Amino acid sequence: MNEIMVEEMLREFESGADFDQDLKFALAKIIEVGGSTPRGSGAVILLKPDGETVGTIGGGPVENEVLATAEAMLSKEEPDFRRLSFELDSEEIEKIGGICGGSVEVMIEIINLTERSRDDEEVES
């Protein structure tokens, strides 16, 4: 999934947004892979505060861990950024029920649409 698709997903969320509320979303993106992985670099998933997601970074236990971390980040008051690393050998893969091995680096950041909207309004003024 490329940057254009990420922007399209953000616009999809923004289109129904009421900017009187604090609207934050978590964006998780695969930034590096090694070996066999279900998705490659650039794959993204967006997590809304209500638990709705758009996109995928490959499903399974890695995506579940990323979403759990993103959910915890969304509950904080301050914006946040994290980088998670996953190294799965064959024993670990069997234990967690994964089907691919390899390594995955995932970046998670919080996007505040209310702040983006206000910034855009200030630029237009």
C-alpha angles and dihedrals in degrees: 000000000000135000092267090058091048090053090048090053091049091051089050090057093041093052092072095034125128102206093201084081129066103254115191129170134183119233116198118188132180105235101174138014136185128188123350114351132159093235133025135228112303097035110137142191127191120209120201121206090251090059097256114140135199120198130000140246092205107296124239128083096327092055090044091054092047092050092048090052092046091050090053090049091052091056091061122092096224125068112256143196127196139174119208127194125204123190112181123188122186094266092051092046091054092046095053097036097247123151101204131057131201131081133296131192114200128189117205122191134172116236117200108204092188090060091045090053093048091048090051091050091051091051091051093050 
